[in-house]
mmCIF file of C-alpha atoms in Angstrom:
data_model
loop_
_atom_site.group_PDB
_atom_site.id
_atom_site.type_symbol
_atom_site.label_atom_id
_atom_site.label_comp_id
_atom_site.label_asym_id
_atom_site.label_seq_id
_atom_site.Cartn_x
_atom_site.Cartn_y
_atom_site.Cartn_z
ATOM 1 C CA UNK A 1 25.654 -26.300 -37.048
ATOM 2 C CA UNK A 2 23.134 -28.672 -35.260
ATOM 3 C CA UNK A 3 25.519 -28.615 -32.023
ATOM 4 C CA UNK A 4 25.486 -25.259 -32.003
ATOM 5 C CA UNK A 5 21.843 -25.253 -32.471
ATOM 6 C CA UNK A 6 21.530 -27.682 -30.377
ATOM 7 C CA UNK A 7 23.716 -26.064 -27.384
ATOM 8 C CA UNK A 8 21.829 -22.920 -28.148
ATOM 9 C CA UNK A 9 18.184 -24.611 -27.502
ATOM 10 C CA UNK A 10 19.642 -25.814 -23.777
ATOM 11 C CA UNK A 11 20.465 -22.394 -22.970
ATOM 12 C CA UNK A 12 17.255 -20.822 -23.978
ATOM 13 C CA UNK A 13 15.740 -23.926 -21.809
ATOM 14 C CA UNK A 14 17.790 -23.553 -19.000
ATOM 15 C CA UNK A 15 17.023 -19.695 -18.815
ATOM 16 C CA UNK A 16 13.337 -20.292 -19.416
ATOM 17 C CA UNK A 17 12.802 -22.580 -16.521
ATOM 18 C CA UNK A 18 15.282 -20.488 -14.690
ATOM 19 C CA UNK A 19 12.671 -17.436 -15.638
ATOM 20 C CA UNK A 20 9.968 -19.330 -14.840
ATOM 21 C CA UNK A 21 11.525 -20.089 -11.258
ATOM 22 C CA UNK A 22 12.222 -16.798 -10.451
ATOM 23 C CA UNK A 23 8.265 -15.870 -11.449
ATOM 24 C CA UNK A 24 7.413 -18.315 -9.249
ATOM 25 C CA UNK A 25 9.805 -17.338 -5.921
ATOM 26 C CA UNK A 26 8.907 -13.250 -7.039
ATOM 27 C CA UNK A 27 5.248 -14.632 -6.195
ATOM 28 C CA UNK A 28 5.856 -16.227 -2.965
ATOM 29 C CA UNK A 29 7.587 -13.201 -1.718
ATOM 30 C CA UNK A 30 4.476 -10.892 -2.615
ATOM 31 C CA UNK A 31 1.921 -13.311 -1.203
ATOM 32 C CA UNK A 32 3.766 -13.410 2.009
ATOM 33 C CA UNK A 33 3.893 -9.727 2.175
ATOM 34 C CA UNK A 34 0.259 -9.344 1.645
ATOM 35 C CA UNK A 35 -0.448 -12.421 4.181
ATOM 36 C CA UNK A 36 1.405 -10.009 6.708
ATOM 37 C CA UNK A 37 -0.685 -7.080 5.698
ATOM 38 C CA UNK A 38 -3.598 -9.588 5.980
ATOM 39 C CA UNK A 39 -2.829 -10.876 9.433
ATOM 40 C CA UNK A 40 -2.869 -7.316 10.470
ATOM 41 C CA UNK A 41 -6.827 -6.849 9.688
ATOM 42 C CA UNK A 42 -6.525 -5.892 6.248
ATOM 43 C CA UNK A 43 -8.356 -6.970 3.334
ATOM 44 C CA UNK A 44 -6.228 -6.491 0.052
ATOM 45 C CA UNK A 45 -7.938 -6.609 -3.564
ATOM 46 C CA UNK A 46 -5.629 -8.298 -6.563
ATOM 47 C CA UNK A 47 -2.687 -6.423 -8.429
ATOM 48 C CA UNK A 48 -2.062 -4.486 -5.451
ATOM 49 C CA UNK A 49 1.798 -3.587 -4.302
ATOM 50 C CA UNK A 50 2.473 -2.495 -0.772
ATOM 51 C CA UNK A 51 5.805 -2.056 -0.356
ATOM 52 C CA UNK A 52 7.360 -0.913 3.502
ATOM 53 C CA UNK A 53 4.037 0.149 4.547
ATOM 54 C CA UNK A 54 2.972 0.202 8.404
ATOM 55 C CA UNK A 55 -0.210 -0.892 9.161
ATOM 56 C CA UNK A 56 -1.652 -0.096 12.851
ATOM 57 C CA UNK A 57 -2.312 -2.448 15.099
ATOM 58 C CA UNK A 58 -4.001 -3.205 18.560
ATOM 59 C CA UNK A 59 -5.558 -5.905 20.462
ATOM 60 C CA UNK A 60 -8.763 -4.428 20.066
ATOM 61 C CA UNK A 61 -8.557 -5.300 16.192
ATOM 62 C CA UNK A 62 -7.494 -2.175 13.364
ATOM 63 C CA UNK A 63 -9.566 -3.020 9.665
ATOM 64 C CA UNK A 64 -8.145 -1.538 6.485
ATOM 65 C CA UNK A 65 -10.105 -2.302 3.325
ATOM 66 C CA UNK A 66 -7.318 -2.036 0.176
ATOM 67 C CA UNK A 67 -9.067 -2.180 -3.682
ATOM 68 C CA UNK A 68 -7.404 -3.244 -6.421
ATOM 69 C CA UNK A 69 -4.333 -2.087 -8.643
ATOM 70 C CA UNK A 70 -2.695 -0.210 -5.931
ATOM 71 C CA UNK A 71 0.088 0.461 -4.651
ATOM 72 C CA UNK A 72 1.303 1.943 -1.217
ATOM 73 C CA UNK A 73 4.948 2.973 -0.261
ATOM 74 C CA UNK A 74 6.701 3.526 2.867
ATOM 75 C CA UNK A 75 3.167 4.872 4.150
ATOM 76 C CA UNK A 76 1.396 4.193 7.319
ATOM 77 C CA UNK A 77 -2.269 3.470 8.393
ATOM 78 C CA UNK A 78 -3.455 4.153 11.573
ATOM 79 C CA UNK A 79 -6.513 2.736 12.105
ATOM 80 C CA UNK A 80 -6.816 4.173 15.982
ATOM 81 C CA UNK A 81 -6.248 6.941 17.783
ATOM 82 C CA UNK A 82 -5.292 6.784 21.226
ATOM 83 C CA UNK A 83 -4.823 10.405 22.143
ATOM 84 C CA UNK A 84 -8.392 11.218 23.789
ATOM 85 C CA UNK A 85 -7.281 8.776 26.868
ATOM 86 C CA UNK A 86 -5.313 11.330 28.314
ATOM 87 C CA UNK A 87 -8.054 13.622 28.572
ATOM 88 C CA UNK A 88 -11.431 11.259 28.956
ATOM 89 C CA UNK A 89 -11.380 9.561 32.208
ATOM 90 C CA UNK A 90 -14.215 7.138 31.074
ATOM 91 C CA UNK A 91 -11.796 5.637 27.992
ATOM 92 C CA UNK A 92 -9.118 4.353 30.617
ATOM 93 C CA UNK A 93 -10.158 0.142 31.881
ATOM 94 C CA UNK A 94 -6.768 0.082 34.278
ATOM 95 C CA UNK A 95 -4.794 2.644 35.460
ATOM 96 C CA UNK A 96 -2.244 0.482 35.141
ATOM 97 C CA UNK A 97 -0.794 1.443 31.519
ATOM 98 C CA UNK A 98 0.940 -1.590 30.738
ATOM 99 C CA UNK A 99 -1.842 -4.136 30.658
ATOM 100 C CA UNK A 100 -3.563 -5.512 27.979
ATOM 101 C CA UNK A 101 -6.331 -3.472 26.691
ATOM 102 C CA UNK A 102 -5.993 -0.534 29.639
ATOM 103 C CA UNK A 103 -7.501 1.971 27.189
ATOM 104 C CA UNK A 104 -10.160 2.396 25.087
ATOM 105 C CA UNK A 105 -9.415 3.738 21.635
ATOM 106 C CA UNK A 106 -10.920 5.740 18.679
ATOM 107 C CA UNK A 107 -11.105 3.025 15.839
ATOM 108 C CA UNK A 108 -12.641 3.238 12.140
ATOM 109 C CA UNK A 109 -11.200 1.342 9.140
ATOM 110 C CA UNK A 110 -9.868 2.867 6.495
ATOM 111 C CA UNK A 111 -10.987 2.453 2.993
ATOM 112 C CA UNK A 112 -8.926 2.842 -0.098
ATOM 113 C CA UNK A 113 -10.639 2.691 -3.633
ATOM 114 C CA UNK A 114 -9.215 0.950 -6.548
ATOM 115 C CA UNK A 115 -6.104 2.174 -9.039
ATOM 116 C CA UNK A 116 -4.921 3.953 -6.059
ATOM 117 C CA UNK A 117 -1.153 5.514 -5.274
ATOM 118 C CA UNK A 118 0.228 6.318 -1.647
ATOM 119 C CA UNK A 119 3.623 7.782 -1.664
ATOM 120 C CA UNK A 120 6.417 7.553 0.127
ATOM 121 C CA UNK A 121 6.292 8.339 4.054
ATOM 122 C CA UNK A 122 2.337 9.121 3.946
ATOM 123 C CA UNK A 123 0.161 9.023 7.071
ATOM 124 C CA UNK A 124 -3.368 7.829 6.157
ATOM 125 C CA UNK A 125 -5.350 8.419 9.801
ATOM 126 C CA UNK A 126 -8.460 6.516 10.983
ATOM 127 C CA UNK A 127 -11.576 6.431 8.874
ATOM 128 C CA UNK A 128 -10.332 8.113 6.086
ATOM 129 C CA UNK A 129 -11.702 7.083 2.427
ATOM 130 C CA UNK A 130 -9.305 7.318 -0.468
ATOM 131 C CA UNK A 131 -11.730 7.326 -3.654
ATOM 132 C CA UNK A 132 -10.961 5.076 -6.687
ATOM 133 C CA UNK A 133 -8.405 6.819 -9.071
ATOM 134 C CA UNK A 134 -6.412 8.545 -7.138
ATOM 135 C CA UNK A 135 -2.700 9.538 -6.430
ATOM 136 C CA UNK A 136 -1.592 10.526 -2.755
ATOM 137 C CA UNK A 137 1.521 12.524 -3.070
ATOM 138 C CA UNK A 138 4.719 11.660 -0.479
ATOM 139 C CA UNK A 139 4.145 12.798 2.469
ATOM 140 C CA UNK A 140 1.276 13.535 3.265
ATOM 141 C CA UNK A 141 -0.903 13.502 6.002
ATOM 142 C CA UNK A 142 -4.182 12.171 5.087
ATOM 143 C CA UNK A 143 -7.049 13.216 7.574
ATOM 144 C CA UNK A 144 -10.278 13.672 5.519
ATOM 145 C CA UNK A 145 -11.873 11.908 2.378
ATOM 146 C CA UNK A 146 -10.597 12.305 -0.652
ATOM 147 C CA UNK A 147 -13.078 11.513 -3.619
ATOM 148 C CA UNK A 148 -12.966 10.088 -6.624
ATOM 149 C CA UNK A 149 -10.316 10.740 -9.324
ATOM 150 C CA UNK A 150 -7.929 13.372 -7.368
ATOM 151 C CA UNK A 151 -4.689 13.795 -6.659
ATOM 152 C CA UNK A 152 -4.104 15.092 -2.966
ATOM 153 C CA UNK A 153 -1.169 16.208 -0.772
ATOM 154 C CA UNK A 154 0.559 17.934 1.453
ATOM 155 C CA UNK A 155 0.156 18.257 5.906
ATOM 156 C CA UNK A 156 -3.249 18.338 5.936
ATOM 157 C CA UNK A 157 -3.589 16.589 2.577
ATOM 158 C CA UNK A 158 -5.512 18.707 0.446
ATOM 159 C CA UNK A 159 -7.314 17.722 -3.292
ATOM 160 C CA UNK A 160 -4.601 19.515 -6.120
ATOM 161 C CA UNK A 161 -6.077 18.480 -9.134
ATOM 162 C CA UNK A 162 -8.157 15.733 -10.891
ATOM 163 C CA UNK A 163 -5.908 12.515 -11.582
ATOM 164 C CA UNK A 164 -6.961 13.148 -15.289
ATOM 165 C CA UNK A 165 -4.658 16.298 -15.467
ATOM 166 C CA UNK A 166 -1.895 14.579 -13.665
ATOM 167 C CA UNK A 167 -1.939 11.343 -15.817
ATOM 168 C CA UNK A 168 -1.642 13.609 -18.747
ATOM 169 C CA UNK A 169 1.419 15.725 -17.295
ATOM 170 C CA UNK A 170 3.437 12.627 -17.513
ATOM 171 C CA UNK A 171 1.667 11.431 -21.226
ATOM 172 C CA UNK A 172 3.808 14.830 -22.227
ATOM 173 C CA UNK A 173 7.202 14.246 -19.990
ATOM 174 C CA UNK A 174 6.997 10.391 -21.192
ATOM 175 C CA UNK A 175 6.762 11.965 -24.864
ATOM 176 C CA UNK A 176 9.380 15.065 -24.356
ATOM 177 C CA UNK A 177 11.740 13.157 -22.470
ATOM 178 C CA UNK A 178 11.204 8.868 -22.557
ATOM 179 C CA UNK A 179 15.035 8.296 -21.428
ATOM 180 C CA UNK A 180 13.431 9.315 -18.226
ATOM 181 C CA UNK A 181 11.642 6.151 -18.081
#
């Protein structure tokens, strides 16, 4: 019996340190995801996931400012907007197109609160404020503030409901159906 105890103490071992290793590679792989993110000009608060997300970037410099507990999939933040060169003279440097900083852009950071969701393929365009507590659905095109505690989608993204109702639509699902889960 104490070999087989014994035997069975070496596999718990092995598996815990074999746990513990894979905690500890699982954490390299998000801190250099988020050192890409941060390379790119944004600043990301702790316990937040950002998984196949495009940030914008230009020589000029694109901010993003990123609270904590969130997470963003598959979305994209533009922190410019190029478009008005093709219509205001005064924003083009070099006619040339190709060099370095030939156009002048519209730039403003975008801010997203705390306990925040982006879904899948969102656009979230320049200087647009994503209050604390909210859920963005997939898709959707964010273009204006959304406040506080709301859930907003859609092309424009418009509020739907407070997060409080949503949050509670699954408390019932999770409870009617948990195999779902």
């Amino acid at each position: 019996m104490t070999k087989i105890y014994y035997a069975f103490l070496v596999v718990v071992n092995r598996l815990f340190h074999s746990l513990k290793l894979q905690h500890k590679l699982d954490k390299l792989a998000y801190q250099r995801v988020i050192n890409k993110y941060k390379s790119q000009g944004a600043s990301i608060g702790e316990n937040t996931i950002i998984i196949d997300t495009k940030f914008s970037s230009s020589s000029k410099g694109d901010r993003f400012f990123i609270g904590n507990n969130c997470t963003i999939t598959g979305a994209t933040l533009l922190g410019h907007d190029a478009s008005p060169t093709l219509f205001i003279d005064e924003l083009i440097i070099y006619k040339e197109s190709y060099r370095k900083g030939s156009r002048r852009s519209y730039r403003s950071p975008i801010i997203i609160g705390n306990n925040v969701f982006i879904g899948w393929g969102s656009i979230i365009l320049p200087g647009v404020n994503v209050g604390d507590n909210c859920v963005i659905g997939a898709g959707s095109v964010v273009s204006k503030n959304i406040p506080d505690g709301m859930v907003a989608a859609g092309n424009p993204a418009k509020v739907i409901k407070p997060t409080s109702e949503y949050v509670e639509s699954y408390r019932i699902r999770l409870h009617e159906t948990p195999e779902k889960f």
